[in-house]
GROMACS .gro file of C-alpha atoms in nm:
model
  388
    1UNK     CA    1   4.925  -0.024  -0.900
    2UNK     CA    2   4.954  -0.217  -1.223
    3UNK     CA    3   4.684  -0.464  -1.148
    4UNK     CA    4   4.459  -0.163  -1.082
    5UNK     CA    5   4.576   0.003  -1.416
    6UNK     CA    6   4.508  -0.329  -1.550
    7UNK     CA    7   4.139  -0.364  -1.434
    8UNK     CA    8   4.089  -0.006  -1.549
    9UNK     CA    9   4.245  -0.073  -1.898
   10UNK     CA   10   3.976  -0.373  -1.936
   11UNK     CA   11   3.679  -0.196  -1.792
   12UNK     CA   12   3.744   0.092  -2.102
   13UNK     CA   13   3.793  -0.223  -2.351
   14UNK     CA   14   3.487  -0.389  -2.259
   15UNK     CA   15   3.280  -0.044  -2.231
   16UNK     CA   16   3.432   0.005  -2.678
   17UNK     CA   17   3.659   0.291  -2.535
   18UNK     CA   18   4.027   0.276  -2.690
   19UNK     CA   19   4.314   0.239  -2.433
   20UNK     CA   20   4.537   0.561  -2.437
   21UNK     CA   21   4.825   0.634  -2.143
   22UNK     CA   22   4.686   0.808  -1.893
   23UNK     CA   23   4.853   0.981  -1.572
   24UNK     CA   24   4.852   0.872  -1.204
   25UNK     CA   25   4.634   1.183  -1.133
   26UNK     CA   26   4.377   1.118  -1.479
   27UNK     CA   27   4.311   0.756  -1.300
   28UNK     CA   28   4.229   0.894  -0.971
   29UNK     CA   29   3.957   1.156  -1.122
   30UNK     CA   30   3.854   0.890  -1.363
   31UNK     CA   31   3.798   0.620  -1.066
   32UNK     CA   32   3.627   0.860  -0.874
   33UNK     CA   33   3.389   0.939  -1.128
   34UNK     CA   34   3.320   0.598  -1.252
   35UNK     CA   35   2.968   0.447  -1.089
   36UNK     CA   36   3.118   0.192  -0.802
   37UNK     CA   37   2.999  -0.162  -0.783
   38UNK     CA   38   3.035  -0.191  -0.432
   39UNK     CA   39   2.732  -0.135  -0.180
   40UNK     CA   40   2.610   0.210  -0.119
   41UNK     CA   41   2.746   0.256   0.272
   42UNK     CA   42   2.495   0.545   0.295
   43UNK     CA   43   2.219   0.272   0.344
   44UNK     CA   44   2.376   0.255   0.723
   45UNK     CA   45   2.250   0.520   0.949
   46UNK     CA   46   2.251   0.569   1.350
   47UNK     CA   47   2.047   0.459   1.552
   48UNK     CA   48   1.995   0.374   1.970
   49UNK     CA   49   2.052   0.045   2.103
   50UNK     CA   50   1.715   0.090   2.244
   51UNK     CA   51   1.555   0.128   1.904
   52UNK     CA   52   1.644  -0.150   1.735
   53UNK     CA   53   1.724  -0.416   2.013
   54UNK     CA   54   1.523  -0.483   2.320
   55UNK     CA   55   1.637  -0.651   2.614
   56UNK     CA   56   1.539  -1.015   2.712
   57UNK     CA   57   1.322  -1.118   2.959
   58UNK     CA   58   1.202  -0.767   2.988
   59UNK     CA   59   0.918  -0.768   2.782
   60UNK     CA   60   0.505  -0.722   2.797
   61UNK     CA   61   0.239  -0.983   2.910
   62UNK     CA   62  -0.063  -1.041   2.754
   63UNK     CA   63  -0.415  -1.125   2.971
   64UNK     CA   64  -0.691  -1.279   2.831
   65UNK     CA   65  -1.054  -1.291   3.039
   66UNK     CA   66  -1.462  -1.353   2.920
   67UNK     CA   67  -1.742  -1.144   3.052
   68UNK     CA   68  -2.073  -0.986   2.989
   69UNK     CA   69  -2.170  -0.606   2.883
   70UNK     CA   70  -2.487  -0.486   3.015
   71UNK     CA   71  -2.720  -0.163   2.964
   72UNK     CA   72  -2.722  -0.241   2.547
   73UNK     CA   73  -3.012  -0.059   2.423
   74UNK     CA   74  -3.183  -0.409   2.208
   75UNK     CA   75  -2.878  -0.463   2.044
   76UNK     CA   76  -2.726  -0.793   2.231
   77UNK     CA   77  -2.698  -1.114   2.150
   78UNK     CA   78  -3.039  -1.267   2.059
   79UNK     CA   79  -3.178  -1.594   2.207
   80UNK     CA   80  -3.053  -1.789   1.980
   81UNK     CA   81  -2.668  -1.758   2.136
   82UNK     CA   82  -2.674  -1.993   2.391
   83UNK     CA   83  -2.358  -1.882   2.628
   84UNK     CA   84  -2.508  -1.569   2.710
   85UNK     CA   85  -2.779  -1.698   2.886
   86UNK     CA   86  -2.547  -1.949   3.045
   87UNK     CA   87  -2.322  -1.691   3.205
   88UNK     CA   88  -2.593  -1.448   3.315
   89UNK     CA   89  -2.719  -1.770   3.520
   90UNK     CA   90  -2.426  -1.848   3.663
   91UNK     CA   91  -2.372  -1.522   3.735
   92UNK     CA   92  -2.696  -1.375   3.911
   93UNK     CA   93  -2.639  -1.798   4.112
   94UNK     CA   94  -2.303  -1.614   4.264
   95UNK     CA   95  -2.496  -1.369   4.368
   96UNK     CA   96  -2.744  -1.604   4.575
   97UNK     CA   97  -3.052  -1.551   4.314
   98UNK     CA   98  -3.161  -1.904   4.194
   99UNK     CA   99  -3.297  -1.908   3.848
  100UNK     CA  100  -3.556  -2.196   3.725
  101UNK     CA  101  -3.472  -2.410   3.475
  102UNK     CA  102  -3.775  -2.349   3.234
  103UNK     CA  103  -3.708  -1.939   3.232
  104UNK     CA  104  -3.630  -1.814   2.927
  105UNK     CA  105  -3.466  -1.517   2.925
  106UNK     CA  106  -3.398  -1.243   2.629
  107UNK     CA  107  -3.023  -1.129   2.647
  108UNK     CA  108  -3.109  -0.840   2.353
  109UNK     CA  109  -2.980  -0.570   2.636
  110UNK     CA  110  -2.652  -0.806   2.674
  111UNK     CA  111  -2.332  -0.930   2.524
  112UNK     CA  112  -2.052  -1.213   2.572
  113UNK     CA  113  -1.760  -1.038   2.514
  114UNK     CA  114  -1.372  -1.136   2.501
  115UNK     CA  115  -1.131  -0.900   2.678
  116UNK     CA  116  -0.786  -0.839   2.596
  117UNK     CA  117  -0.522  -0.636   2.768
  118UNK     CA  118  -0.150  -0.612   2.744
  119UNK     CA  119   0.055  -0.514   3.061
  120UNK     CA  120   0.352  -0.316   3.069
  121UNK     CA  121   0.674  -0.475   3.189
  122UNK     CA  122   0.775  -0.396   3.590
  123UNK     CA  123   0.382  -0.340   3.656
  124UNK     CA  124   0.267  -0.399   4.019
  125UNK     CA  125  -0.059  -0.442   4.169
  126UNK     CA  126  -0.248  -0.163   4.157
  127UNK     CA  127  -0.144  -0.046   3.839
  128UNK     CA  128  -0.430   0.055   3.570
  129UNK     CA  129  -0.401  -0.135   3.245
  130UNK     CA  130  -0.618  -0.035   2.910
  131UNK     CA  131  -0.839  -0.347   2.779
  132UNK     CA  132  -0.985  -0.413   2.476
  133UNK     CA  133  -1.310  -0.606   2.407
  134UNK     CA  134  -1.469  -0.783   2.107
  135UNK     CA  135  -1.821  -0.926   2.066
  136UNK     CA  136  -1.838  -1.331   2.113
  137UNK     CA  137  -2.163  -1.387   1.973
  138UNK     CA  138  -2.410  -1.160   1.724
  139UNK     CA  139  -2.472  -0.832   1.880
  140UNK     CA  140  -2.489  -0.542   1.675
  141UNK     CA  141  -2.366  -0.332   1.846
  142UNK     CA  142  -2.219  -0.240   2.200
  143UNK     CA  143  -2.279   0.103   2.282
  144UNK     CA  144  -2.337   0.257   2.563
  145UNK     CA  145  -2.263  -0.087   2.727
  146UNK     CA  146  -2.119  -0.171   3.076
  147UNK     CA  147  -1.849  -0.429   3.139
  148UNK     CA  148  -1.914  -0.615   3.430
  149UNK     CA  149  -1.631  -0.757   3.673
  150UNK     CA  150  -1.430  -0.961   3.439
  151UNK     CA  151  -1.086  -1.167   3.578
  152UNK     CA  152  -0.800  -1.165   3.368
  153UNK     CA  153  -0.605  -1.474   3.297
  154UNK     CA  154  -0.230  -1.545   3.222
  155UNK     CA  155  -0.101  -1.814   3.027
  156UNK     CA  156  -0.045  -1.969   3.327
  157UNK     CA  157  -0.412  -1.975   3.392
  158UNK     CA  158  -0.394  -1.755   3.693
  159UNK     CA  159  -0.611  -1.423   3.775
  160UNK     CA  160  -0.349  -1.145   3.720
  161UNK     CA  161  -0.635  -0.874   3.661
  162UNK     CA  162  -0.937  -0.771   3.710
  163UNK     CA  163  -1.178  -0.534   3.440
  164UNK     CA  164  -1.454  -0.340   3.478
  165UNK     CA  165  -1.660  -0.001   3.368
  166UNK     CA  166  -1.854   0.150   3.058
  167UNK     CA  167  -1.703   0.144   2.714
  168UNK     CA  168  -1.562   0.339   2.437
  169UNK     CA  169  -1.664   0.303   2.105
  170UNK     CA  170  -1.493   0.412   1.832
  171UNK     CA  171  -1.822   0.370   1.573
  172UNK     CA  172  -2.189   0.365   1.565
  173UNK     CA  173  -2.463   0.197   1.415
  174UNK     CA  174  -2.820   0.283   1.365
  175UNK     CA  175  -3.098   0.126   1.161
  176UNK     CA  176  -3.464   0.222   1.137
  177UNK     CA  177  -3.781   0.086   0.857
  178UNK     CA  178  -3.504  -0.161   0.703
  179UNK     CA  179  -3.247   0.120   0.636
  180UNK     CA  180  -2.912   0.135   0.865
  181UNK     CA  181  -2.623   0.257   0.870
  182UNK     CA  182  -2.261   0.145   1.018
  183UNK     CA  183  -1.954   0.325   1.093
  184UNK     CA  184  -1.633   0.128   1.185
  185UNK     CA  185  -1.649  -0.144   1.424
  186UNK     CA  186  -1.959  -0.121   1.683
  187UNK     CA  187  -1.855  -0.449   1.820
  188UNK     CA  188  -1.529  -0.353   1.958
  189UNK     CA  189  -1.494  -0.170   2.209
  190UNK     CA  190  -1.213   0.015   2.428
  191UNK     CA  191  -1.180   0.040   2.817
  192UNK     CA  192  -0.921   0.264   2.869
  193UNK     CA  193  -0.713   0.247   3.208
  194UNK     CA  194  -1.074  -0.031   3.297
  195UNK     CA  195  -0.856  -0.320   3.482
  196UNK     CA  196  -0.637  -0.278   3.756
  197UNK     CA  197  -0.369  -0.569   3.815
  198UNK     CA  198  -0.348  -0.780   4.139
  199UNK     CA  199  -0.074  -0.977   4.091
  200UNK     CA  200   0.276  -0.859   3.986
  201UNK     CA  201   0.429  -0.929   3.653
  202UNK     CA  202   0.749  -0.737   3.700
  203UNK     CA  203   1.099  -0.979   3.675
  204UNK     CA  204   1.385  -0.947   3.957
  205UNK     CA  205   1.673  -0.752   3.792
  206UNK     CA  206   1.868  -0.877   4.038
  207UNK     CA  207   1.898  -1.208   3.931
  208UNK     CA  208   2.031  -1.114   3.609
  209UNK     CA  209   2.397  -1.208   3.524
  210UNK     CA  210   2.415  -1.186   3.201
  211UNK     CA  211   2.230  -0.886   2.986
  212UNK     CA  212   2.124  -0.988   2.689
  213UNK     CA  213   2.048  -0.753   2.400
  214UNK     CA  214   1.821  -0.908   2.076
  215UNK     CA  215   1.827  -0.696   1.824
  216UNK     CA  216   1.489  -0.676   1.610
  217UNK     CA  217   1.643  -0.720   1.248
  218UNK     CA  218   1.893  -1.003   1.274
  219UNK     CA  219   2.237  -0.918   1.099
  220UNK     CA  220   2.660  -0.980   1.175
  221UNK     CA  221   2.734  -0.668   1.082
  222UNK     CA  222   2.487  -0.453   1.314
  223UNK     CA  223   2.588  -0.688   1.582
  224UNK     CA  224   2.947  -0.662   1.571
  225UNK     CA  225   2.880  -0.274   1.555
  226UNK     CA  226   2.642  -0.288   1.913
  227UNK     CA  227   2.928  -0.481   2.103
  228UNK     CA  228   3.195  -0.259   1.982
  229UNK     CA  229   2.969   0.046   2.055
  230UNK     CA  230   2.883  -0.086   2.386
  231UNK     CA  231   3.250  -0.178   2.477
  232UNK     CA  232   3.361   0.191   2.359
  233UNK     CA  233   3.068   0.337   2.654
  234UNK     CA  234   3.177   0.068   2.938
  235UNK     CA  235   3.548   0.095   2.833
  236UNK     CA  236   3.600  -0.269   2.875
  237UNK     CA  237   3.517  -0.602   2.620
  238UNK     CA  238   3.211  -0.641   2.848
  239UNK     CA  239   3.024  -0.693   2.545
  240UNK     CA  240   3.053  -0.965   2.265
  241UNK     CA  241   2.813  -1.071   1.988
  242UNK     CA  242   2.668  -1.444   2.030
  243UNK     CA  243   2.516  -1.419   1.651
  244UNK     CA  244   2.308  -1.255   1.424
  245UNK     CA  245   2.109  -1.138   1.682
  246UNK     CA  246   2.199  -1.130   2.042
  247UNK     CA  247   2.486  -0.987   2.189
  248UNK     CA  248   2.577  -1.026   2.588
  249UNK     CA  249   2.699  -0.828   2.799
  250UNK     CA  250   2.885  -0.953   3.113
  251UNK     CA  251   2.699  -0.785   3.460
  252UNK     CA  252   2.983  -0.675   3.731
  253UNK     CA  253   2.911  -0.824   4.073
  254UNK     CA  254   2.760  -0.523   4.261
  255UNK     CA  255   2.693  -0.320   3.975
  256UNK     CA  256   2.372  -0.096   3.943
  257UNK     CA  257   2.226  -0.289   3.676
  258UNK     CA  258   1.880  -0.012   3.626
  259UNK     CA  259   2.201   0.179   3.518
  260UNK     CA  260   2.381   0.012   3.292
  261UNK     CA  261   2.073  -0.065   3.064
  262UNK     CA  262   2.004   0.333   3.119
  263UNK     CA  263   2.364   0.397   2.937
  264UNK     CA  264   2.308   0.060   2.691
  265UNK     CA  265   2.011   0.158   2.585
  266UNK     CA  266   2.095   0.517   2.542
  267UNK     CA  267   2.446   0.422   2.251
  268UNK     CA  268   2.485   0.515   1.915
  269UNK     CA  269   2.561   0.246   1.706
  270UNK     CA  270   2.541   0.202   1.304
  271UNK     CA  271   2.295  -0.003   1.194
  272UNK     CA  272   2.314  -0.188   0.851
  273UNK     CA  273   1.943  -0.277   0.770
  274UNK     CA  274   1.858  -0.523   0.464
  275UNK     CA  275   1.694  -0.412   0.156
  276UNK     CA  276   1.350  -0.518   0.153
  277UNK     CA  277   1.043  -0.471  -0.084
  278UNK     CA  278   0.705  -0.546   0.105
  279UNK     CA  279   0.387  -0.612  -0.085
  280UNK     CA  280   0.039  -0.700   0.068
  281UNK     CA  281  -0.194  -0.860  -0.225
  282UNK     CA  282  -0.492  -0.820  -0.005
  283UNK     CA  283  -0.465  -0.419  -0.040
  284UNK     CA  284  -0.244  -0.375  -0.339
  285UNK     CA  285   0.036  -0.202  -0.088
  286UNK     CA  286   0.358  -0.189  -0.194
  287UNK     CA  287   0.662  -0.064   0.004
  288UNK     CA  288   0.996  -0.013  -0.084
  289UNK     CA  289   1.302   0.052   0.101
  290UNK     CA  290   1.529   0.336  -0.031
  291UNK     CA  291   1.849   0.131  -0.037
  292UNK     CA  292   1.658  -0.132  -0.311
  293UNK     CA  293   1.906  -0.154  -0.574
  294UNK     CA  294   1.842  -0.214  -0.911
  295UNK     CA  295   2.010  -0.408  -1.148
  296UNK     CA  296   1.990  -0.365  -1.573
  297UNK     CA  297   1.664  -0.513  -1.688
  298UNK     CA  298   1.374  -0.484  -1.981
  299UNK     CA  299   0.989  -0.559  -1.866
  300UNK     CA  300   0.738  -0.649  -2.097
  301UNK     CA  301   0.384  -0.634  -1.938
  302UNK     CA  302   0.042  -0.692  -2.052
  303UNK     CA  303  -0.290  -0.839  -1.990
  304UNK     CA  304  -0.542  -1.041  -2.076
  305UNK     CA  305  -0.894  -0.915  -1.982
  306UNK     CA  306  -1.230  -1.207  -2.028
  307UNK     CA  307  -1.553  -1.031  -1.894
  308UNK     CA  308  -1.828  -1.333  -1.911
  309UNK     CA  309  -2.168  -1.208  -1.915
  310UNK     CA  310  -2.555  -1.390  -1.879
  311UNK     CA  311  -2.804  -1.216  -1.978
  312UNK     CA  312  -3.142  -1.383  -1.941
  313UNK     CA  313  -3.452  -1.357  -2.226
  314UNK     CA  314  -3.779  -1.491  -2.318
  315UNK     CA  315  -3.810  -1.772  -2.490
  316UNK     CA  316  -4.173  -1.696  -2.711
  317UNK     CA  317  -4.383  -2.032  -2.846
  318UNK     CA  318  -4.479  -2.025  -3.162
  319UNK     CA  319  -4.860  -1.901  -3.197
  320UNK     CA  320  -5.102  -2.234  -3.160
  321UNK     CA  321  -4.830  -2.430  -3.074
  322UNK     CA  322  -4.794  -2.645  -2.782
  323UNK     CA  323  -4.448  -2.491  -2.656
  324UNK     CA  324  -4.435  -2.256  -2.357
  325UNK     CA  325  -4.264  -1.973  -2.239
  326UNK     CA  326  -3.921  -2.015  -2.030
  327UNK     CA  327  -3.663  -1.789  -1.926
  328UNK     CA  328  -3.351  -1.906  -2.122
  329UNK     CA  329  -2.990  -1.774  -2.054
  330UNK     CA  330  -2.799  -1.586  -2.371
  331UNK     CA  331  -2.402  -1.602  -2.252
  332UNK     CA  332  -2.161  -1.400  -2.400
  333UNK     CA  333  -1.739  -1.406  -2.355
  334UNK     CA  334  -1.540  -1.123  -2.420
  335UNK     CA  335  -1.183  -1.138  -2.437
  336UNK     CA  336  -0.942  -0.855  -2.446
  337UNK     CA  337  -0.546  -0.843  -2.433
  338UNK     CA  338  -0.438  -0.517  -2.349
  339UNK     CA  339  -0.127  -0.416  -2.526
  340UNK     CA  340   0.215  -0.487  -2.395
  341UNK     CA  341   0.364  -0.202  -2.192
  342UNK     CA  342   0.783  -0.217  -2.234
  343UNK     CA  343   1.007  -0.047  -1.943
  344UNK     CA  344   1.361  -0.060  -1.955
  345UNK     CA  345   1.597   0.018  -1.667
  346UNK     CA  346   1.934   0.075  -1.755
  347UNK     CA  347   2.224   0.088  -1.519
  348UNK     CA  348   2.207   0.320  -1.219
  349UNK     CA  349   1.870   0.316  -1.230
  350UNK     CA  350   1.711   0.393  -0.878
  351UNK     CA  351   1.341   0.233  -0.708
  352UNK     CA  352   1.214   0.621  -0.805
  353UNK     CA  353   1.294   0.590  -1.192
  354UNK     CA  354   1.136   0.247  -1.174
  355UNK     CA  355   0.814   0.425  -0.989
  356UNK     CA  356   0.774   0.664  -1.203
  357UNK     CA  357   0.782   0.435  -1.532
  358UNK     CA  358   0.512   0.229  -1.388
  359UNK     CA  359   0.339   0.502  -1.322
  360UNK     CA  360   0.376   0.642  -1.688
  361UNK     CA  361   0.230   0.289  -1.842
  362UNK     CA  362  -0.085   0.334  -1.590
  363UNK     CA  363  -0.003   0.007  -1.386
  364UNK     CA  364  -0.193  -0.075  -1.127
  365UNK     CA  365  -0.105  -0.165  -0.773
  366UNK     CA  366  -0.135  -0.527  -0.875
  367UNK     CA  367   0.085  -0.496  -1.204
  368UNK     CA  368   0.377  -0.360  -0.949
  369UNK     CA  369   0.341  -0.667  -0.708
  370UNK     CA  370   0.375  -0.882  -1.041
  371UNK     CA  371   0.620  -0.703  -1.198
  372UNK     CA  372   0.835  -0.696  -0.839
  373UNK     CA  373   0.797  -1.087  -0.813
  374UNK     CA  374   0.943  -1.147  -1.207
  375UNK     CA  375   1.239  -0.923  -1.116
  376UNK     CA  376   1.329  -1.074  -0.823
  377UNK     CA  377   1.324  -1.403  -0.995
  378UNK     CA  378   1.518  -1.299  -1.293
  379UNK     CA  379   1.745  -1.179  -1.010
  380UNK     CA  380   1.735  -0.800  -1.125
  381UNK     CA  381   1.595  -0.688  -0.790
  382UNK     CA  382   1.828  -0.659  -0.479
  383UNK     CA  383   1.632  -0.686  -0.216
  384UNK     CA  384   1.427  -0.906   0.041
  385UNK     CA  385   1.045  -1.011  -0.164
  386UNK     CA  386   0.845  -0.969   0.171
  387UNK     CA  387   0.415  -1.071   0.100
  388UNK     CA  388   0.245  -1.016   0.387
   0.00000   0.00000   0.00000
């Protein structure tokens, strides 16, 4: 109790407050008043294990495969893409029809394509699988197109799928005496439910001795909190946390394992996520986390605007003279510094109060990703600097 009075006593001095005696019950109202230094624990929330961890080895596949649309309406590939023309011939020679070598064919009513498709975990053949395809070479556009039998390869390099049927576009484009007009992507295209699989991708759960549960944002804490949470549900110390990120969980011989993960996946557990700021220069998007804490700081920004500009004139001869006219360029800098905008955050300051002060001095969306980066290197900003 008297080292507690004690740090009390010197957080008045330091603060210019005099030291006067004070009762047991004073202190307690005047600690629980005073701003904390510790972390905030109301940055923790609940969540379900099967929210922020997934389980390993049960996971999607992704299937890659190259084929040609058909039906375009002139606005394929043009001659001058050569592996068109190369599958069409290989194509119509599977189908017994022998093309000579000097045709020339016009491919403006076709289009290479890449398809994509991602398949679900525990899929089986016969399953329907939504594919996604993307122009390879120059067409315009692919609407109103038709996807012809396309196989679907694994990393492993075997078939797993196989595509097929018209597509849906989620944009347009139209052009007409030089004028045109674009919405979205024409050169994507969906194919929903267009492949069906015909080879299995599901895993044996069977084989699994050991479940294994990866959470997505590594950290001790929230892992510590899963194998407690998990060993609360099962009753037992099944469940132990390997790192920052995984924690096991021991399988029962016998044990209905579809089961288990039902009731893993289905706990409570608090979840301590880390601060972070995101910022994506590209866009000028800036996210920040609620639990961003502050620290005491004072910003001074400003800029420094230089707008170059040519302008081109006539350069007259002289009447009778031998001189002639040119086109001459007349350059002109301007340079403007914008005056320095001050903020000052004092303590307890929260990410809104810091917001709305940028805000007030008309910063852009490029001033905050500035300003953000000088804070967290003057070490005022508590929180993860993520630039995507």
């Amino acid at each position: 109790m008297d080292s507690l009075w004690r740090s009390s006593r010197d957080f008045f001095c330091e603060r210019g407050f005099a030291t006067f005696p004070i009762s047991f019950l004073g202190f307690l109202l005047i600690a629980i008043l005073l701003p904390s230094d510790l972390p905030a624990e109301n940055a923790a929330h609940l969540a379900r294990v099967k929210d922020v961890a997934r389980i390993e080895g049960i996971r999607e596949n992704q299937l890659i495969g190259y084929g040609l649309v058909m039906g375009l309406k002139g606005t394929g590939d043009s001659s001058q893409t050569v592996f068109p023309v190369q599958t069409l011939i290989s194509t119509l020679e599977r189908m017994g029809i022998t093309m000579p070598q000097s045709t020339s064919l016009r491919v403006q009513n076709m289009a290479a394509v890449f398809v994509t498709a991602t398949v679900e975990p525990f899929s089986r053949p016969g399953s329907l699988v939504d594919v996604t395809l993307s122009s390879a070479g120059d067409a315009k556009s692919l609407e109103g197109g038709v996807l012809l039998m396309t196989p679907l390869y694994g990393p492993d390099g075997k078939i797993y799928a196989e595509a097929q049927g018209p597509l849906v576009l989620g944009g347009y484009t139209a052009a007409s005496n030089g004028n045109s007009k674009t919405l979205n992507h024409p050169t994507t295209a969906r194919l929903p439910s267009g492949a069906m699989l015909e080879r299995s991708v599901g895993i044996d759960l069977a084989q699994m001795k050991i479940v294994s549960l990866m959470l997505a944002d590594a950290d001790f804490r929230t892992a510590e909190e899963m194998a407690g949470a998990v060993n609360q549900m099962l009753g037992t110390n099944r469940a132990h946390a390997v790192d920052s990120r995984r924690v096991e969980i021991a399988v029962v011989a016998g044990e209905d394992l579809p089961a288990l993960l039902a009731r893993v996946e289905a706990v409570e557990v608090t979840v301590f996520p880390r601060a972070r700021v995101v910022v994506n220069e590209r866009t000028g998007t800036v996210v920040i986390g609620g639990d961003v804490r502050l620290l005491p700081v004072s910003i001074l920004h400003g800029g420094l605007a230089v707008n170059v500009i040519n302008e081109p004139q006539v350069s007259q001869p002289g009447a009778l003279s031998s001189g002639t006219t040119e086109v001459v360029n007349k350059t002109t800098v301007q340079a403007q510094d914008k005056p320095v905008n001050r903020i000052e955050l004092k303590p307890g300051a929260t990410v809104d109060d810091l917001v709305q002060s940028l805000q007030q001095t008309g910063a852009t969306a490029r001033d905050v990703i500035s300003i953000l980066q000088a804070m967290k290197q003057a070490g005022a900003l508590e929180a993860e600097l993520e630039v995507i």
